[in-house]
Coordinates of C-alpha atoms in Angstrom, one line a residue:
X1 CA 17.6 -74.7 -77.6
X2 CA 20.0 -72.1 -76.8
X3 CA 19.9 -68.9 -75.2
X4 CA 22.4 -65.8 -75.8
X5 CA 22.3 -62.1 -74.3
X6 CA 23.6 -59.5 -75.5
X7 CA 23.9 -56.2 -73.6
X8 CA 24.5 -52.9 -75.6
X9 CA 25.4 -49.8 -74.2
X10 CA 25.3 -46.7 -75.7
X11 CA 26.6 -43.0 -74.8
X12 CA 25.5 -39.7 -76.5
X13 CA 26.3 -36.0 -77.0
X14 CA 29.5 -36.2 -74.4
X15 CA 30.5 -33.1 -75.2
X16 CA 33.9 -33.3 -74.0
X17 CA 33.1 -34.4 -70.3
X18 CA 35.7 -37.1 -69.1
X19 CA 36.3 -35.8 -65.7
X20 CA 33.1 -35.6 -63.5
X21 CA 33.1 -31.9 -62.8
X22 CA 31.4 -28.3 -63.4
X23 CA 34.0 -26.0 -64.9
X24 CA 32.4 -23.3 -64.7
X25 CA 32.6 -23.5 -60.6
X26 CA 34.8 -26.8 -60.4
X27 CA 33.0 -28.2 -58.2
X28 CA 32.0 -32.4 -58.4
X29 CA 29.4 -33.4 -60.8
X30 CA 28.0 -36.6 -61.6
X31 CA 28.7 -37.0 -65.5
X32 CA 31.2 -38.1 -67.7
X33 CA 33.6 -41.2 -69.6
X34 CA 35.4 -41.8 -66.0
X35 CA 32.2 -42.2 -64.2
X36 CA 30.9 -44.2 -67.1
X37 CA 34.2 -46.2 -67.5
X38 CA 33.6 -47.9 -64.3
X39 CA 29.5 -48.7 -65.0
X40 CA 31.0 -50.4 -68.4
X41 CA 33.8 -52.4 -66.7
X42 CA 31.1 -53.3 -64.0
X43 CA 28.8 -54.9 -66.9
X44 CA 31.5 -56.7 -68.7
X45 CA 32.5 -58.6 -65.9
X46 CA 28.7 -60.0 -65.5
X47 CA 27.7 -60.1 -69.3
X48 CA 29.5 -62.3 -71.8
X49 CA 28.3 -60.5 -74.6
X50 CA 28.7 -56.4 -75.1
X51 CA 28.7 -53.9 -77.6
X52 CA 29.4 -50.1 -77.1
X53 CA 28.4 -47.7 -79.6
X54 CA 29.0 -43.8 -78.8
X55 CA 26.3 -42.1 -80.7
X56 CA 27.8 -38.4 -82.1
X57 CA 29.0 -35.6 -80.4
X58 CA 32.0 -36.6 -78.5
X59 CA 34.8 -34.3 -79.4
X60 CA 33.3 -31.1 -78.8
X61 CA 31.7 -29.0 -76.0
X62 CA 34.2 -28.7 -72.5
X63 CA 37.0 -26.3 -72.0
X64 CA 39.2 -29.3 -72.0
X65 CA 38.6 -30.1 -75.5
X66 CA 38.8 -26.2 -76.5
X67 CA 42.0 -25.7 -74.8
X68 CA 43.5 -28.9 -76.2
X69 CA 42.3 -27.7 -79.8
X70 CA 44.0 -24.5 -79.3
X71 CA 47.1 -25.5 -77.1
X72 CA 48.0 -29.1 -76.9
X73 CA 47.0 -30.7 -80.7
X74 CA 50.3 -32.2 -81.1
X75 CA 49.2 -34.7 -78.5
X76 CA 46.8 -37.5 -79.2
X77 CA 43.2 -36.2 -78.6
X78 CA 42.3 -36.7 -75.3
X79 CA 38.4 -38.0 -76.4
X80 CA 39.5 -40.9 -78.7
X81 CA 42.2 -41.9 -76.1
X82 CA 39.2 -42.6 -73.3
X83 CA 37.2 -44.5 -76.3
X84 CA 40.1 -46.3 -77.2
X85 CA 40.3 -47.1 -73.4
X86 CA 37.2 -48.5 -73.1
X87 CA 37.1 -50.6 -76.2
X88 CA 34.4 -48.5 -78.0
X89 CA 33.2 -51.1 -81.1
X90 CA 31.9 -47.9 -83.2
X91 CA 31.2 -44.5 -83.1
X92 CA 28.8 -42.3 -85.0
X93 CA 29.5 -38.9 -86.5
X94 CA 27.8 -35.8 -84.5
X95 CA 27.3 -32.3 -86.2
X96 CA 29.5 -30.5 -83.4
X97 CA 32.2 -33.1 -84.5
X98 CA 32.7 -30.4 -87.4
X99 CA 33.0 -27.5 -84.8
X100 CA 37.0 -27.5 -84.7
X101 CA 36.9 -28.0 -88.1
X102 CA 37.9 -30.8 -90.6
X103 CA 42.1 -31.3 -89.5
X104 CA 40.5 -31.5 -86.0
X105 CA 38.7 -34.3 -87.0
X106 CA 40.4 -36.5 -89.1
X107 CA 42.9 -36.1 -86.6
X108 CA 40.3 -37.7 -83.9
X109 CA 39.2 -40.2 -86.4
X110 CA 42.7 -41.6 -87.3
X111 CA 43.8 -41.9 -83.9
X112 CA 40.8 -44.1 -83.3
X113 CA 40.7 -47.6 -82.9
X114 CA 37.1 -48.1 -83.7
X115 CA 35.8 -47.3 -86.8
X116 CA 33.7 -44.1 -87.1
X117 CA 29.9 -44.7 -89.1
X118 CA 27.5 -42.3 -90.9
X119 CA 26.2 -43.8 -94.0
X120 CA 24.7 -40.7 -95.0
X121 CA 27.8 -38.2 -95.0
X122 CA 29.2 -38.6 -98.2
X123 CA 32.0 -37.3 -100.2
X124 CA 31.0 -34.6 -102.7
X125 CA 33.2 -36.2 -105.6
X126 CA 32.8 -39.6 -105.2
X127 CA 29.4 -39.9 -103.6
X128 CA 30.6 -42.6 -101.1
X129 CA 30.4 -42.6 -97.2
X130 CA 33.1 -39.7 -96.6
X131 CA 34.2 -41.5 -93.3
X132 CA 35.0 -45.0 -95.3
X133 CA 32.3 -47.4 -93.3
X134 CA 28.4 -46.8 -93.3
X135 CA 28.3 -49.9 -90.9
X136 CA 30.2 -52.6 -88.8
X137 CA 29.4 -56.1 -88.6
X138 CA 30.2 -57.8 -85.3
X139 CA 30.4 -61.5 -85.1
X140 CA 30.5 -63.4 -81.8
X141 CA 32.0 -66.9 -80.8
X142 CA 28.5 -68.7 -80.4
X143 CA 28.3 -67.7 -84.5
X144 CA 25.6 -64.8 -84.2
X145 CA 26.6 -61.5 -86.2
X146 CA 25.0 -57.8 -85.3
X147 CA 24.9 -55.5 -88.3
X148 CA 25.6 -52.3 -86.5
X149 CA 24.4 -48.7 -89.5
X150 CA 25.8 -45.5 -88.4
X151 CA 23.8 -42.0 -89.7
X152 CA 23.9 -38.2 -88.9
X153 CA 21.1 -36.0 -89.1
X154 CA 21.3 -34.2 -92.9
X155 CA 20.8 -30.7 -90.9
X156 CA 24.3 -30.0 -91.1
X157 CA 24.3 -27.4 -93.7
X158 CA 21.8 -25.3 -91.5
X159 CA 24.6 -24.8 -88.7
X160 CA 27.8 -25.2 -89.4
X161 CA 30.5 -23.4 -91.3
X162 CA 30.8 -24.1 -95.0
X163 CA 34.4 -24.3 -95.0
X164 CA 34.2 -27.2 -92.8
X165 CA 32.4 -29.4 -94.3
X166 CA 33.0 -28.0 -98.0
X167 CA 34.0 -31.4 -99.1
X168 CA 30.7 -33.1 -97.8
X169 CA 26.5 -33.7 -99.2
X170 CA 24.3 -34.9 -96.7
X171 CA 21.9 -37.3 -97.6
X172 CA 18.5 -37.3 -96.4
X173 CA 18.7 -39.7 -93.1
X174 CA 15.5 -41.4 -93.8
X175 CA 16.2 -42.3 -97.7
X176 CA 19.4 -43.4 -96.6
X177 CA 18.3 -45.5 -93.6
X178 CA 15.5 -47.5 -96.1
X179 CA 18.5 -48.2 -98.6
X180 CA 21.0 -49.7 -96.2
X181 CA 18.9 -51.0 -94.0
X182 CA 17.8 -53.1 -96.8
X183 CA 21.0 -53.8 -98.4
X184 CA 22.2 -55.0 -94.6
X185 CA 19.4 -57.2 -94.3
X186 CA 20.1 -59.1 -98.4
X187 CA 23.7 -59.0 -98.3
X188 CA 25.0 -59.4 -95.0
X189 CA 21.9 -61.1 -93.0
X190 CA 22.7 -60.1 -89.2
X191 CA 20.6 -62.2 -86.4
X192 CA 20.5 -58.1 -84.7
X193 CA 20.4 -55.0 -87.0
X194 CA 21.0 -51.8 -84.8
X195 CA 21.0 -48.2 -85.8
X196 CA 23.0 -45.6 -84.5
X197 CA 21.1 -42.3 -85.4
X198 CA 22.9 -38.8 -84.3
X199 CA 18.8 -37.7 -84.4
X200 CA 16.3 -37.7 -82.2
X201 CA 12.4 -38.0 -82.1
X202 CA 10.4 -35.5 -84.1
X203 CA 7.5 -36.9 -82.9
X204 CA 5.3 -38.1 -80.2
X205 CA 6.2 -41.5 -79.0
X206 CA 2.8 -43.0 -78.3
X207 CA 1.0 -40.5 -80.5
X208 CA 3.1 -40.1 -83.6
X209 CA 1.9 -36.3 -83.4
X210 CA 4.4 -33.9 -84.3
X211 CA 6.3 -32.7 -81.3
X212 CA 8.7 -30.0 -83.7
X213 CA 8.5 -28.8 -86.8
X214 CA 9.3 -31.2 -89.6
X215 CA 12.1 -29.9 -90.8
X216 CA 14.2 -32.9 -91.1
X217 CA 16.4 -32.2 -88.2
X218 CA 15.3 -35.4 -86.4
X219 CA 13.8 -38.0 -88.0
X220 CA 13.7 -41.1 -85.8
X221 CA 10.1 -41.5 -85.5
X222 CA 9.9 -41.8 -89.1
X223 CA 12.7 -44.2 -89.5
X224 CA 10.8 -46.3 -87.0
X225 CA 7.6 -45.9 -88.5
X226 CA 9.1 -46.2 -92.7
X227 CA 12.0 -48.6 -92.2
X228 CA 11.7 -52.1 -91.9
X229 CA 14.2 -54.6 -90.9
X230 CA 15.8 -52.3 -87.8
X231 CA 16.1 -54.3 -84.2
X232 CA 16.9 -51.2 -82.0
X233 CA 17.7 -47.4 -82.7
X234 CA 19.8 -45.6 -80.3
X235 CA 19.1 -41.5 -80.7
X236 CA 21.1 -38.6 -79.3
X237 CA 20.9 -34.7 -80.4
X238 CA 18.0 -33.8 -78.8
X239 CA 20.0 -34.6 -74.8
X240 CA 16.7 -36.1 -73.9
X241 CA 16.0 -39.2 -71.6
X242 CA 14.1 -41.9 -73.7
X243 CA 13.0 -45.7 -73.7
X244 CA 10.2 -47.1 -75.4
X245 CA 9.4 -49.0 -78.3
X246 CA 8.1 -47.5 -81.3
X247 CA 6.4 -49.7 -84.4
X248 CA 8.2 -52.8 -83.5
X249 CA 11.6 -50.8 -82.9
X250 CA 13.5 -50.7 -79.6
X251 CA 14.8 -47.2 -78.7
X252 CA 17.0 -45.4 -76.3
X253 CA 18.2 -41.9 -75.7
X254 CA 20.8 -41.4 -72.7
X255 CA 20.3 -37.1 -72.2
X256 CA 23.9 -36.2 -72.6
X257 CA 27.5 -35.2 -70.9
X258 CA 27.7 -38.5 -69.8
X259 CA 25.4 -38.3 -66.9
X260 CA 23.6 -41.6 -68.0
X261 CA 23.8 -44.3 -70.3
X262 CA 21.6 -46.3 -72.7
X263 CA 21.6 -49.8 -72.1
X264 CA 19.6 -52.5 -74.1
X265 CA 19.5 -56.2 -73.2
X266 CA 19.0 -58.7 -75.9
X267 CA 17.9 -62.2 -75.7
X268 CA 18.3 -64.5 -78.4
X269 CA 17.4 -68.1 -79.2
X270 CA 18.8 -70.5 -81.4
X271 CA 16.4 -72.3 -83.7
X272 CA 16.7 -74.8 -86.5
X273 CA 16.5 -71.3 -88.9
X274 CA 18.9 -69.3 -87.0
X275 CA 19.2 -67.1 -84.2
X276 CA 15.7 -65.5 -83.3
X277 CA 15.0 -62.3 -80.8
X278 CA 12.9 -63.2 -78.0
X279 CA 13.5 -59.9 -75.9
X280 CA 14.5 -56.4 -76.1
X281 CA 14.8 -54.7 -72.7
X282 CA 15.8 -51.1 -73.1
X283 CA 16.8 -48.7 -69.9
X284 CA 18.5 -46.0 -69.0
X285 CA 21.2 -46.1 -66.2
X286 CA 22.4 -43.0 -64.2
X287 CA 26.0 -42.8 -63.1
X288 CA 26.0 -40.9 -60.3
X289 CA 26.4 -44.4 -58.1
X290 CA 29.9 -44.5 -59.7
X291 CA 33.0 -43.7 -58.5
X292 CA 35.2 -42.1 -61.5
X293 CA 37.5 -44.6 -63.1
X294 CA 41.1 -43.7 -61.8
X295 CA 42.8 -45.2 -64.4
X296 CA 41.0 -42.7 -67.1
X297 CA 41.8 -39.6 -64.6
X298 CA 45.4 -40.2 -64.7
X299 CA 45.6 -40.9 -68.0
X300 CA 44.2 -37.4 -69.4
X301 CA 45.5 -35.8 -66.3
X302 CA 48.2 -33.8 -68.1
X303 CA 45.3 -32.5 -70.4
X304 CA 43.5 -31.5 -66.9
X305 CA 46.3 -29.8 -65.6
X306 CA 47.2 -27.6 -68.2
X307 CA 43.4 -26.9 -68.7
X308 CA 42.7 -25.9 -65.3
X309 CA 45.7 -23.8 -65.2
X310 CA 44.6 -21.8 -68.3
X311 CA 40.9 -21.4 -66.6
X312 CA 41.7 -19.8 -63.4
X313 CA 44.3 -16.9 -65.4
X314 CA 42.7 -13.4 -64.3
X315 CA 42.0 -11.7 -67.7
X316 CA 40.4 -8.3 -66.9
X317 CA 37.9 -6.9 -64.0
X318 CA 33.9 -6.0 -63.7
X319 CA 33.2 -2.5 -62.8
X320 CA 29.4 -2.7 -61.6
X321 CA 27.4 -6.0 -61.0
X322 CA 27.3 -8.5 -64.5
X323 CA 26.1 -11.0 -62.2
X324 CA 23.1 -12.9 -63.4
X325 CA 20.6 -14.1 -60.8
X326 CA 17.8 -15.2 -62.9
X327 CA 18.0 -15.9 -66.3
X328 CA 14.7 -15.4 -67.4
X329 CA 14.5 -11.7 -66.5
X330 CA 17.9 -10.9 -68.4
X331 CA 15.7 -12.1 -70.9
X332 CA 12.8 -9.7 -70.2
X333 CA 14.8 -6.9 -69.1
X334 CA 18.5 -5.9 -70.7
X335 CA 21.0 -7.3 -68.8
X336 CA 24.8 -5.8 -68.5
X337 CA 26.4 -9.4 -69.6
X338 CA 24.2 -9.1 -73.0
X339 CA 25.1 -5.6 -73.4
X340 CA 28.8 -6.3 -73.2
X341 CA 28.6 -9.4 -75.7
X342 CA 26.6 -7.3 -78.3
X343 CA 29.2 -4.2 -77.8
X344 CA 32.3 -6.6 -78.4
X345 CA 30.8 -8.0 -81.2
X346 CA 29.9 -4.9 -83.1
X347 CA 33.7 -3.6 -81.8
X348 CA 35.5 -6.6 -83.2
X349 CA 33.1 -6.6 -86.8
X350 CA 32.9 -2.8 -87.1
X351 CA 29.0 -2.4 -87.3
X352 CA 26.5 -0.8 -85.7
X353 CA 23.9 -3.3 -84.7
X354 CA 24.6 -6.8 -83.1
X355 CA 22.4 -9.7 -81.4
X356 CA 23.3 -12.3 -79.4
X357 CA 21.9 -14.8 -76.9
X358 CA 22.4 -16.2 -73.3
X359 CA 23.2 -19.9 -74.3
X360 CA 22.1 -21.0 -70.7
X361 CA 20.1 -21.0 -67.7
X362 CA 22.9 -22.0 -66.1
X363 CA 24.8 -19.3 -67.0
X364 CA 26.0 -16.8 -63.9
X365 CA 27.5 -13.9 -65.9
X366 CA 30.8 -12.2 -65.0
X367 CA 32.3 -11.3 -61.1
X368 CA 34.6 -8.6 -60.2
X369 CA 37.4 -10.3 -60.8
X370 CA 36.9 -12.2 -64.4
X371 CA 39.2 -15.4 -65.4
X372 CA 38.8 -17.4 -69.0
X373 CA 36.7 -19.9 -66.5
X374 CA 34.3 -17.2 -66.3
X375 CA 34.2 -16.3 -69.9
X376 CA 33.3 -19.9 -70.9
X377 CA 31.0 -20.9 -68.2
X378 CA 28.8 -17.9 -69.6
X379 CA 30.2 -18.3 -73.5
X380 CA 29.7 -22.3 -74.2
X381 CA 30.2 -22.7 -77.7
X382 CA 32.6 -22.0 -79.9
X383 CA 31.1 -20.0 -82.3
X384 CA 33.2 -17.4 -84.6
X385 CA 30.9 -14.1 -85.9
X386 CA 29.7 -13.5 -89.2
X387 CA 28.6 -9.7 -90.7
X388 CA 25.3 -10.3 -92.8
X389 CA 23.7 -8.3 -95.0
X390 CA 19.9 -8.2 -94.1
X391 CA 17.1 -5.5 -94.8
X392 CA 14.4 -3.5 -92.1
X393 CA 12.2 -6.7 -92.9
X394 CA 14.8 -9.3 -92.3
X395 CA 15.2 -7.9 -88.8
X396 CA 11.7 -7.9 -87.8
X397 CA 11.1 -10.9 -88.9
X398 CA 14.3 -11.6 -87.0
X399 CA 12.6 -10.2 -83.9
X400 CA 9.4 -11.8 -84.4
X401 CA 10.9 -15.4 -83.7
X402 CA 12.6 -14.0 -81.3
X403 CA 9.3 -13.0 -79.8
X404 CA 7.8 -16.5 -79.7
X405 CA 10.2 -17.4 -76.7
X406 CA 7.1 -15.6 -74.8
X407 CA 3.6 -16.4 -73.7
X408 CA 0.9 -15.1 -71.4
X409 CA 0.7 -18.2 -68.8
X410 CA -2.7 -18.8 -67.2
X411 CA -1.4 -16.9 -64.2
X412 CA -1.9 -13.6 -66.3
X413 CA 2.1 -13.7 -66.1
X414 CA 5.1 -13.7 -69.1
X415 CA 6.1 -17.3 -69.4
X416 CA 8.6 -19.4 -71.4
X417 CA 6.5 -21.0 -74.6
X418 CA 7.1 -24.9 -73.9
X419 CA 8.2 -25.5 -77.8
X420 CA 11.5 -23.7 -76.6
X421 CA 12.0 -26.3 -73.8
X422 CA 10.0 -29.2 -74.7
X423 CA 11.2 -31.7 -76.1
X424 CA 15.0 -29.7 -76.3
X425 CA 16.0 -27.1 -74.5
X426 CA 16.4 -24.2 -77.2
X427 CA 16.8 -20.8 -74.7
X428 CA 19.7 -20.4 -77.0
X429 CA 17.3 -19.4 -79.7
X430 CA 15.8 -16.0 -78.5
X431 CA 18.1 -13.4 -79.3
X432 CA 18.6 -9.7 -77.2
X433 CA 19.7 -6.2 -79.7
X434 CA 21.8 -3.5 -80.0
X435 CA 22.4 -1.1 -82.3
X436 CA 18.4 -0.4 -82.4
X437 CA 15.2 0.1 -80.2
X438 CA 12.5 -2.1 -80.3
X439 CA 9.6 -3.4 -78.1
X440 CA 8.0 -6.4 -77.6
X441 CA 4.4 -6.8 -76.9
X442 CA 3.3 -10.4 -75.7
X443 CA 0.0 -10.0 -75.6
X444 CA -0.5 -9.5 -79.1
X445 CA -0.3 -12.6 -81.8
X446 CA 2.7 -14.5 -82.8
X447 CA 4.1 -12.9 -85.7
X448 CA 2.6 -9.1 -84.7
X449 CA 4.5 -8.8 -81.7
X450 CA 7.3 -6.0 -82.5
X451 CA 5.5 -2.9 -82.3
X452 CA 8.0 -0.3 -82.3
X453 CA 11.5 -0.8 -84.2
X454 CA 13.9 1.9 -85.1
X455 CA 17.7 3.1 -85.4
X456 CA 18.7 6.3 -83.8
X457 CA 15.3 7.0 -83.0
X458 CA 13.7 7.2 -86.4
X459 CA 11.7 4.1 -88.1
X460 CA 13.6 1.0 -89.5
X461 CA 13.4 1.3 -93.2
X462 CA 11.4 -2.3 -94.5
X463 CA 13.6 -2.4 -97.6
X464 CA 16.9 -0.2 -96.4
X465 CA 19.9 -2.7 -95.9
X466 CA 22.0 -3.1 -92.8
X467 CA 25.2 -4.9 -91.7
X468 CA 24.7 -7.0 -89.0
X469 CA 27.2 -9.0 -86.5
X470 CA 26.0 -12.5 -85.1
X471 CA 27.2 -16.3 -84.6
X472 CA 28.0 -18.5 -87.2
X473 CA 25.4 -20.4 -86.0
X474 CA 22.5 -18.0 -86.4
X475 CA 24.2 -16.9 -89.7
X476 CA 23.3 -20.1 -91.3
X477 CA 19.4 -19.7 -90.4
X478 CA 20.1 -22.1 -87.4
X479 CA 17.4 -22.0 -84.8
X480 CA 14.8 -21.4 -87.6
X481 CA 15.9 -18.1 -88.3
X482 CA 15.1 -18.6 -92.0
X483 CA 15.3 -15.1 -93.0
X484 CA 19.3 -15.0 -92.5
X485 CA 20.1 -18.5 -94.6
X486 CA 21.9 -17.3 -97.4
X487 CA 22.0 -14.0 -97.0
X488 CA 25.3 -12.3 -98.5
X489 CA 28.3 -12.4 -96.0
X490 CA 29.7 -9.0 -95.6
X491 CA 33.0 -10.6 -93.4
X492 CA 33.8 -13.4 -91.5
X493 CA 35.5 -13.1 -88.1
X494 CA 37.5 -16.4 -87.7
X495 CA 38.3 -16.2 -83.8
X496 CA 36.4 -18.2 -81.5
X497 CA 34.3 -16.0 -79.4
X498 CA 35.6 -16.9 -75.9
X499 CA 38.9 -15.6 -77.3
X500 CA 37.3 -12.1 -78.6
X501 CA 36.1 -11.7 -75.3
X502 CA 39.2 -12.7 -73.6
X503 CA 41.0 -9.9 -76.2
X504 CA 38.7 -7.2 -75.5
X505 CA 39.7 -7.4 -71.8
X506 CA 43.1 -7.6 -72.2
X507 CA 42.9 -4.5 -74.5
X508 CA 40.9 -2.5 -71.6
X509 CA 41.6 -4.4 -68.4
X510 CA 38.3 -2.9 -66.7
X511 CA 34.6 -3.2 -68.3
X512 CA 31.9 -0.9 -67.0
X513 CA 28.5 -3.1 -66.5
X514 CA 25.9 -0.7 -67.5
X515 CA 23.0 -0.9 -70.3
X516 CA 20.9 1.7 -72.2
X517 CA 17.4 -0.1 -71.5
X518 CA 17.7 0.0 -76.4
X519 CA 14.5 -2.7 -76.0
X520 CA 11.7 -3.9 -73.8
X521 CA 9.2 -6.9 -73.4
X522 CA 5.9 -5.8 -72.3
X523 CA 2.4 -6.9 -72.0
X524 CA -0.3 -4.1 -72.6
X525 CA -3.7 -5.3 -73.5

């Protein structure tokens, strides 16, 4: 009999990081494609057989890939050039792939040498896989083949901005998996059937209890619970670290930035019917014993460069402290950093009431002396705003899930509720005012937790409508804020928000930190 391993890597929600630092301080941080360039060329020189899959969310998320969106598109993108690189045998579409919009992507796709999978995003006319291949097969010497089925969590729609994806349906990633997956396994008849799933675990791994609400934002569990015929699933989305085996089916998840990597050896043994699995080893490798891959920093060095140089430009000046020191009390208490977002946003939309979040924990607000580093170390996402139109009831509502960020710990003390950390981190989803006063009682129950709300002192009218000013993202209902999905759109401001807040200090040179205390968080019994 004979013996084959195969050893397949996977990376996940990138975000942009090549080079292995902070940008937000610039200081050395152990993530990113040259770190992991040199783990991968370390494995292929010891393991005959290899696949690489990046698992969604590649092209998105650093000030590097912002600035070369805005500044430097005329060059190659400098994501697909490190993939290309390293030989990347497939990639799977991410929802932040859509962030730049379409041109940005197609862009990335055609430049790549790789194909680019998701089964499930289909074209609205045709009703076909909009990215031409749902899967890859990959056929080695020794005459074994490894189906490899790319799909994107359907939640798309909830998030991003219609005009991105206005060509686009999103099938249901479970449906689709149970279609393909059986079609792979009649038609094409791999020894090794992998799934690349931009998705994570909605559910308990040993358990099977639900861990989220079932929205169908992450289906994994299901598709290894419903869908027979898959070897291994690699996840991503959720940024988690995971390894297990769940109903037969191998899985990994490597967390995200490029900090680690998912890595699953396969054993294989030839028998007078075929090739047969023996073993499935998955793990999770960390990167930090790594020295960055020097070829990969001098080849997106002139993207560096020019990058760094815009970060460190001196844009406008702090008067007061917008320093942050603990970012769970600018969530208690009103912060001057949330203050100033909410008043440029209701400045550049031309309403009265604005909310907004702090993406973060990390986050360290704004010095004296603020540079566009600054603004997106504390801004992280390119989001553009959106005016709804919403009533008195939409906002409490609003505030109510909001309010949920909160419990009473068993120290008697205001703590974070775990479902906003565990199993994602979702800090990003509790929102902070202005334009109205309201408090917050967390001793009372979910859902009856606003107990004052008003405008200009007098009593928000339930049924009265309002203009508000937010993120595209929350605009959509994203971050189960159901009660703005499809609400009417009174504008659309179609400037990143890093650059509105780069704009407003141009426009004044100096900001005053202050706040006006418009909202509280209490607990009283």
């Amino acid at each position: 009999m004979k013996d084959i391993s195969i050893t397949i890597l996977e990376t996940s929600d990138l975000h942009g990081h090549i080079c292995p630092i902070h940008y937000g301080t610039n200081q050395p941080q152990s993530l990113g494609l040259a770190k992991i360039s040199s783990y991968i060329k370390n494995v292929r020189k010891t393991e005959a057989h290899t696949i690489l899959i990046d698992n969604g969310d590649n092209i998105q998320g650093t000030p590097l890939t912002y600035h070369y969106v805005r500044n430097q598109d005329t060059l190659s993108n400098p994501i697909t050039q490190t993939l290309n690189h390293l030989n990347y045998d497939a990639a799977v579409i991410g929802n932040h792939e859509f962030n730049y919009g379409m041109k940005t992507l197609k862009k990335a796709v055609s430049e790549s040498e790789f194909p680019w999978l998701s089964a499930n995003i289909l074209d609205r006319e045709t009703n076909q896989p909009y990215f031409g291949k749902p899967y890859v097969i990959k056929s080695f010497a020794d005459g074994f083949k490894v189906a490899i089925l790319g799909l994107t969590t359907h939640y798309i729609p909830n998030w991003e901005k219609s005009e991105h994806i206005k060509d686009l349906t999103f099938e249901d990633s479970l449906t689709c998996a149970k279609a393909w997956v059986k079609h792979i396994r009649t038609h094409e008849k791999p020894d090794l059937l992998i799934v690349s799933y931009h998705g994570g675990f909605e559910c308990d791994l040993d358990t099977g209890e639900p861990t989220e609400r079932l929205s169908g934002e992450n289906q994994a569990y299901a598709i290894c619970e419903e869908v027979s015929g898959i070897d291994i699933l690699l996840t991503g989305h959720q940024h988690r670290l995971l390894t297990g085996v769940v109903h037969g089916v191998t899985i990994v998840q490597p967390g995200c930035n490029g900090a680690y990597i998912g890595r699953v050896d396969v054993r294989l043994e030839k028998t007078d019917d075929g090739w047969s699995c023996v073993s499935k080893k998955p793990a999770i490798v960390n990167v930090e014993p790594f020295a960055p891959d020097e070829t990969i920093l001098a080849m997106i060095q002139p993207y560096e460069d020019a990058t760094q140089t815009w970060l460190d430009q001196t844009i406008g000046r702090i008067d007061g402290d917008m320093i942050i020191d603990d970012a769970f009390q600018v969530r208690l208490k009103e912060h001057p950093l949330i203050e100033f977002i909410n008043k440029v946003q209701m400045d550049a939309a031309h309403v009265e009431i604005s909310n907004t979040a702090l993406f973060n924990n990390q986050a360290k607000g704004l010095p004296t002396e603020v540079s566009m580093r600054d603004i997106v170390s504390n801004y992280i996402y390119p989001n553009t705003l959106t005016v709804l139109e919403v009533t008195g009831q939409d906002m409490k509502d609003a505030l109510e899930r909001s309010a949920s960020y909160f419990i009473i710990g068993d120290s008697g003390e205001i703590e974070v509720n775990p479902s906003f950390y565990d199993p994602k981190p979702q800090h990003y989803n509790y929102d902070m005012w202005e334009g109205i006063e309201y408090t917050i009682n967390v001793s009372k129950p979910f859902g009856q937790r606003v107990v004052s709300l008003s405008k200009n002192g007098q009593p928000l009218d339930p049924k009265q409508h309002y203009h508000i000013v937010m993120n595209n993202y929350r605009a959509t209902g994203g971050g189960e804020y159901a009660m703005f999905k499809d609400k009417r759109i009174v504008r659309e401001i179609q400037i990143d928000m890093t650059e509105i807040l780069a704009n407003y200090f141009m426009k004044h040179k100096t900001v005053k930190a202050e706040v006006n205390y418009n909202w509280r968080v209490v607990k009283e019994r």
